[in-house]
XYZ file of C-alpha atoms in Angstrom:
329
model
C -4.929 -9.005 -15.561
C -6.171 -5.893 -17.667
C -10.238 -6.911 -16.258
C -9.264 -6.897 -12.790
C -7.136 -2.911 -13.090
C -10.584 -1.975 -14.457
C -12.556 -3.025 -12.214
C -10.156 -0.674 -9.587
C -10.470 2.430 -12.131
C -13.978 1.953 -12.100
C -14.515 0.948 -8.060
C -12.041 4.322 -7.365
C -13.667 6.729 -9.656
C -16.993 6.505 -8.072
C -15.885 6.185 -4.275
C -12.608 7.274 -3.003
C -10.643 7.790 -4.985
C -6.755 7.352 -5.633
C -7.400 5.152 -8.924
C -3.238 4.539 -9.107
C -2.646 4.031 -5.019
C -5.609 1.248 -4.762
C -3.345 -0.444 -8.204
C -0.176 -0.639 -6.486
C -1.706 -2.135 -3.463
C -3.373 -4.662 -5.320
C -0.726 -5.348 -6.935
C 1.590 -6.177 -4.337
C -1.139 -8.353 -2.232
C -0.755 -10.006 -6.254
C 2.735 -11.092 -6.383
C 1.474 -12.118 -2.623
C -0.788 -14.560 -3.670
C 1.047 -15.845 -6.516
C 3.949 -15.935 -4.492
C 2.100 -17.842 -2.038
C 0.053 -20.304 -5.268
C 4.204 -20.723 -6.732
C 5.781 -22.738 -3.110
C 3.066 -24.418 -2.586
C 2.965 -25.537 -6.313
C 7.296 -26.949 -5.659
C 6.047 -28.743 -2.253
C 3.294 -30.527 -3.976
C 6.287 -30.560 -6.648
C 9.198 -32.494 -4.272
C 6.434 -34.945 -2.756
C 5.785 -36.070 -6.225
C 9.295 -37.061 -6.071
C 9.807 -38.616 -3.740
C 6.859 -41.014 -4.162
C 8.611 -41.125 -7.655
C 11.326 -42.896 -6.084
C 10.638 -44.955 -3.666
C 8.529 -46.677 -6.713
C 11.843 -46.410 -8.682
C 12.688 -48.957 -6.467
C 16.593 -47.951 -5.401
C 17.539 -47.091 -2.081
C 20.394 -44.549 -2.514
C 17.779 -42.590 -5.194
C 15.259 -42.753 -2.417
C 17.512 -41.911 0.143
C 18.850 -38.796 -1.596
C 15.312 -37.404 -2.413
C 14.566 -37.988 0.954
C 16.830 -35.444 1.962
C 15.978 -33.474 -0.917
C 12.395 -33.238 0.685
C 14.300 -31.580 3.586
C 15.451 -29.566 2.130
C 12.434 -28.697 -0.191
C 10.477 -27.604 3.730
C 13.637 -25.400 4.404
C 12.847 -23.333 0.624
C 8.934 -23.878 1.914
C 9.594 -21.668 4.882
C 12.119 -19.029 3.072
C 9.511 -18.967 1.121
C 6.933 -18.242 3.622
C 8.933 -15.165 5.488
C 9.097 -14.077 2.135
C 5.168 -13.437 1.248
C 5.080 -12.447 5.102
C 7.935 -9.519 4.869
C 4.916 -8.722 1.162
C 2.927 -8.413 3.948
C 4.527 -5.731 5.569
C 5.244 -3.728 2.632
C 1.250 -4.236 1.453
C 0.453 -2.816 5.672
C 2.748 0.331 4.126
C 1.031 1.500 1.491
C -2.663 0.760 2.957
C -1.524 3.002 5.989
C -0.992 5.300 3.397
C -4.359 5.162 1.525
C -5.686 5.119 4.617
C -3.953 9.039 5.524
C -4.434 9.644 2.279
C -8.909 9.162 3.181
C -8.899 10.447 6.349
C -6.885 14.127 4.568
C -10.109 13.859 2.131
C -12.382 13.708 5.389
C -10.947 16.925 5.597
C -11.325 19.117 2.724
C -14.820 17.284 1.671
C -16.090 19.254 5.653
C -14.497 22.290 4.022
C -15.938 22.293 0.369
C -19.376 21.672 2.405
C -18.773 24.833 5.001
C -17.536 26.325 1.614
C -20.768 26.227 -0.050
C -22.391 26.781 2.349
C -21.084 30.344 2.296
C -22.398 30.427 -1.022
C -25.833 30.029 0.224
C -25.174 32.761 2.790
C -24.450 34.940 0.624
C -26.787 34.579 -1.516
C -29.754 34.250 0.785
C -28.719 38.012 1.529
C -28.514 39.123 -0.734
C -32.024 38.491 -2.246
C -33.906 41.699 -2.572
C -37.436 40.298 -0.485
C -35.078 39.042 3.030
C -36.474 40.141 6.318
C -34.060 42.007 8.742
C -34.095 39.685 10.955
C -32.751 36.021 8.830
C -30.335 38.441 7.983
C -29.493 38.681 10.949
C -29.718 35.436 11.609
C -27.108 34.827 8.304
C -24.645 37.083 8.514
C -24.831 35.240 12.380
C -24.562 31.914 10.952
C -22.000 33.890 8.129
C -19.666 34.532 10.215
C -19.150 31.244 12.394
C -19.289 29.806 9.184
C -15.651 31.982 8.255
C -14.603 30.971 11.606
C -14.783 27.939 10.176
C -13.606 28.201 6.573
C -10.327 29.314 8.337
C -9.266 26.996 11.435
C -10.283 23.633 8.805
C -7.643 25.540 5.945
C -5.068 25.711 8.652
C -6.431 22.560 10.232
C -6.000 21.337 6.882
C -2.496 22.561 5.773
C -0.813 20.672 9.349
C -2.645 17.916 8.107
C -1.568 17.747 4.324
C 1.816 19.094 5.281
C 1.827 15.874 8.382
C 0.322 13.908 5.974
C 3.171 14.368 2.904
C 6.122 13.272 5.436
C 4.394 10.704 6.530
C 3.622 9.380 3.005
C 7.577 10.149 2.327
C 8.692 7.714 5.117
C 6.300 4.477 4.880
C 7.516 5.588 1.310
C 11.115 4.569 1.633
C 10.740 1.796 4.944
C 8.391 -0.063 2.000
C 10.164 0.743 -0.340
C 13.667 -0.897 1.527
C 11.155 -4.084 3.168
C 10.343 -5.392 -0.221
C 13.847 -5.300 -1.365
C 15.153 -6.555 2.220
C 12.064 -10.207 1.285
C 14.748 -10.873 -2.080
C 17.655 -10.048 -0.564
C 16.497 -13.285 2.508
C 15.238 -14.764 -0.389
C 18.465 -14.917 -2.980
C 20.650 -15.301 0.420
C 18.411 -17.879 1.556
C 17.807 -19.483 -2.089
C 21.728 -19.591 -2.840
C 22.256 -21.366 0.909
C 19.186 -24.343 0.414
C 19.811 -24.718 -3.937
C 23.981 -25.412 -3.437
C 23.115 -28.215 -0.929
C 20.092 -29.417 -3.635
C 22.922 -29.324 -6.480
C 25.175 -31.426 -4.925
C 23.105 -33.812 -3.644
C 21.640 -34.652 -7.522
C 26.139 -34.183 -8.114
C 26.352 -37.060 -5.745
C 24.008 -39.779 -7.410
C 25.710 -42.066 -9.405
C 26.821 -41.280 -13.022
C 25.284 -44.426 -14.445
C 28.658 -44.309 -17.263
C 31.860 -44.566 -13.712
C 32.037 -47.604 -11.523
C 31.573 -47.020 -8.253
C 32.103 -48.402 -4.923
C 29.526 -49.093 -2.550
C 31.348 -47.729 -0.012
C 32.048 -43.742 -2.508
C 28.267 -44.756 -2.656
C 27.807 -45.056 0.990
C 30.170 -41.804 1.180
C 28.656 -39.791 -1.341
C 24.696 -40.096 0.659
C 26.561 -39.128 4.716
C 28.548 -36.200 2.645
C 24.190 -35.492 0.894
C 22.961 -35.635 4.507
C 26.076 -33.043 6.668
C 25.465 -30.861 3.375
C 21.684 -30.493 4.303
C 22.491 -30.631 8.540
C 24.745 -27.835 7.128
C 21.995 -25.713 4.890
C 19.884 -25.520 7.519
C 22.955 -24.211 9.566
C 24.011 -21.820 7.699
C 20.518 -20.340 7.796
C 19.582 -19.871 11.192
C 23.287 -18.148 10.869
C 22.103 -15.983 8.479
C 18.513 -14.727 10.663
C 20.643 -13.812 13.620
C 22.544 -11.270 10.838
C 21.333 -8.250 11.118
C 20.209 -6.050 8.478
C 20.622 -4.104 6.979
C 24.501 -4.756 7.084
C 26.960 -1.204 7.639
C 28.250 -2.118 4.184
C 25.528 -3.022 2.486
C 24.127 0.539 3.113
C 27.255 2.355 2.833
C 28.120 0.090 -0.245
C 25.139 1.356 -2.189
C 27.018 4.664 -3.551
C 30.155 3.193 -4.367
C 28.721 -0.146 -6.707
C 30.695 -1.373 -8.598
C 29.923 -3.125 -11.359
C 32.553 -5.987 -11.768
C 35.042 -6.180 -14.400
C 33.291 -8.236 -17.702
C 33.739 -11.642 -17.738
C 36.507 -12.275 -19.986
C 40.498 -14.296 -19.044
C 42.163 -10.252 -19.584
C 40.663 -7.464 -17.874
C 41.654 -5.234 -15.710
C 39.394 -2.347 -13.444
C 40.470 0.846 -11.754
C 38.675 2.537 -8.368
C 38.382 5.674 -7.759
C 39.423 4.567 -3.907
C 42.556 1.895 -5.081
C 43.864 0.521 -8.515
C 43.631 -3.198 -8.485
C 43.760 -6.230 -12.057
C 40.816 -8.087 -11.952
C 40.713 -12.291 -13.738
C 37.460 -14.093 -14.550
C 38.407 -17.264 -11.641
C 38.599 -20.248 -13.698
C 35.112 -22.728 -13.934
C 34.935 -25.848 -11.038
C 33.250 -28.999 -12.944
C 29.721 -27.091 -10.666
C 29.660 -23.623 -12.346
C 31.159 -21.580 -9.513
C 31.871 -18.330 -10.911
C 33.294 -15.198 -8.246
C 30.285 -13.415 -8.664
C 27.039 -15.358 -8.247
C 27.679 -14.802 -4.622
C 24.673 -12.516 -3.266
C 25.280 -9.893 -0.656
C 28.072 -12.414 0.987
C 29.214 -9.161 3.032
C 25.773 -9.554 4.823
C 27.622 -13.055 5.517
C 31.546 -13.079 5.782
C 32.493 -12.318 9.144
C 29.972 -15.575 10.152
C 31.478 -18.661 9.884
C 28.989 -20.820 8.716
C 29.904 -23.117 6.405
C 28.849 -20.499 2.927
C 29.733 -21.599 -0.304
C 32.740 -18.838 -1.349
C 34.801 -18.094 -4.588
C 37.168 -21.412 -5.793
C 40.372 -20.657 -4.954
C 43.444 -23.127 -6.232
C 41.079 -25.460 -7.175
C 39.078 -26.075 -3.833
C 35.306 -24.601 -4.265
C 34.745 -24.040 0.171
C 37.153 -22.566 2.134
C 37.122 -22.715 6.265
C 35.334 -25.651 5.552
C 36.547 -29.270 7.829
C 38.159 -31.546 4.831
C 36.835 -33.724 6.613
C 33.242 -33.540 5.959
C 33.626 -33.110 1.828
C 35.368 -35.223 -0.815
C 39.082 -34.893 -2.320
C 39.256 -33.226 -5.805
C 38.367 -36.049 -8.108
C 36.168 -37.669 -5.749
C 33.114 -40.131 -7.427
C 30.840 -37.146 -9.197
C 32.862 -33.750 -9.923
C 35.438 -31.617 -8.233
C 33.592 -29.543 -4.583
């Protein structure tokens, strides 16, 4: 990492400059490449898990791991989208560099003309210069000064436009960067809730299970995987940025401390919050990311537990009753 950064600094110092901008662009490239390597490693690991499950001669484990592989494929696709979004972020800053280099060309041209002006003034001040040479130098000097004046005006306009464009690109790029992680985290939440449930539905060796209970758990895993696909498809249809997300930036308040008897007063109204009871799965009221983005769609999203249930708006036939084998759902 240090060697790479030193190399970029050296190349920038002898070529175009803009060292910090070059480091930033290369940094986004490294983030993108690291994310790509990360999801490929995850993909291979789940494939190895499937092979392992088949070698164990355990039909329930093999079926569950097959469903986990389906979830893994969804997760890999989500991460591919994340990497593509990082490309867009990098592109914003690459465009800034391109515009800065165009501005540098104008500056270099102006610098060349100013040097030419100094050279012509020196030529005219020489004692041995002839009248014709002096007149020729005067004409050339007048043209050079006119070009310098015109170029200064052009440079001023280009600089102003470049700054405006740069500010917009930085703003858009950072928003895209945040948006990429928001999408990644929300879809991650969908997928790994289902992943956890699939693992939770595997038979507990310390508890007796009937064949009907085992079959029912496998079916619940299958339904959960299908519902996850539906959740992600519905999420992808949501507009972004969500109005609640944007308007809530200035009004955002942190959740109350995690204690049983804590109250928090809002500037808009007064309300009392208490941390909800934890379930065996470990859900907490504030575990969800950007819930307002999915609140108005009936896509069976996991919500904070209420009255001993971990899910709302989900038909009772899809999930086991409280006290089902393997935990509370």
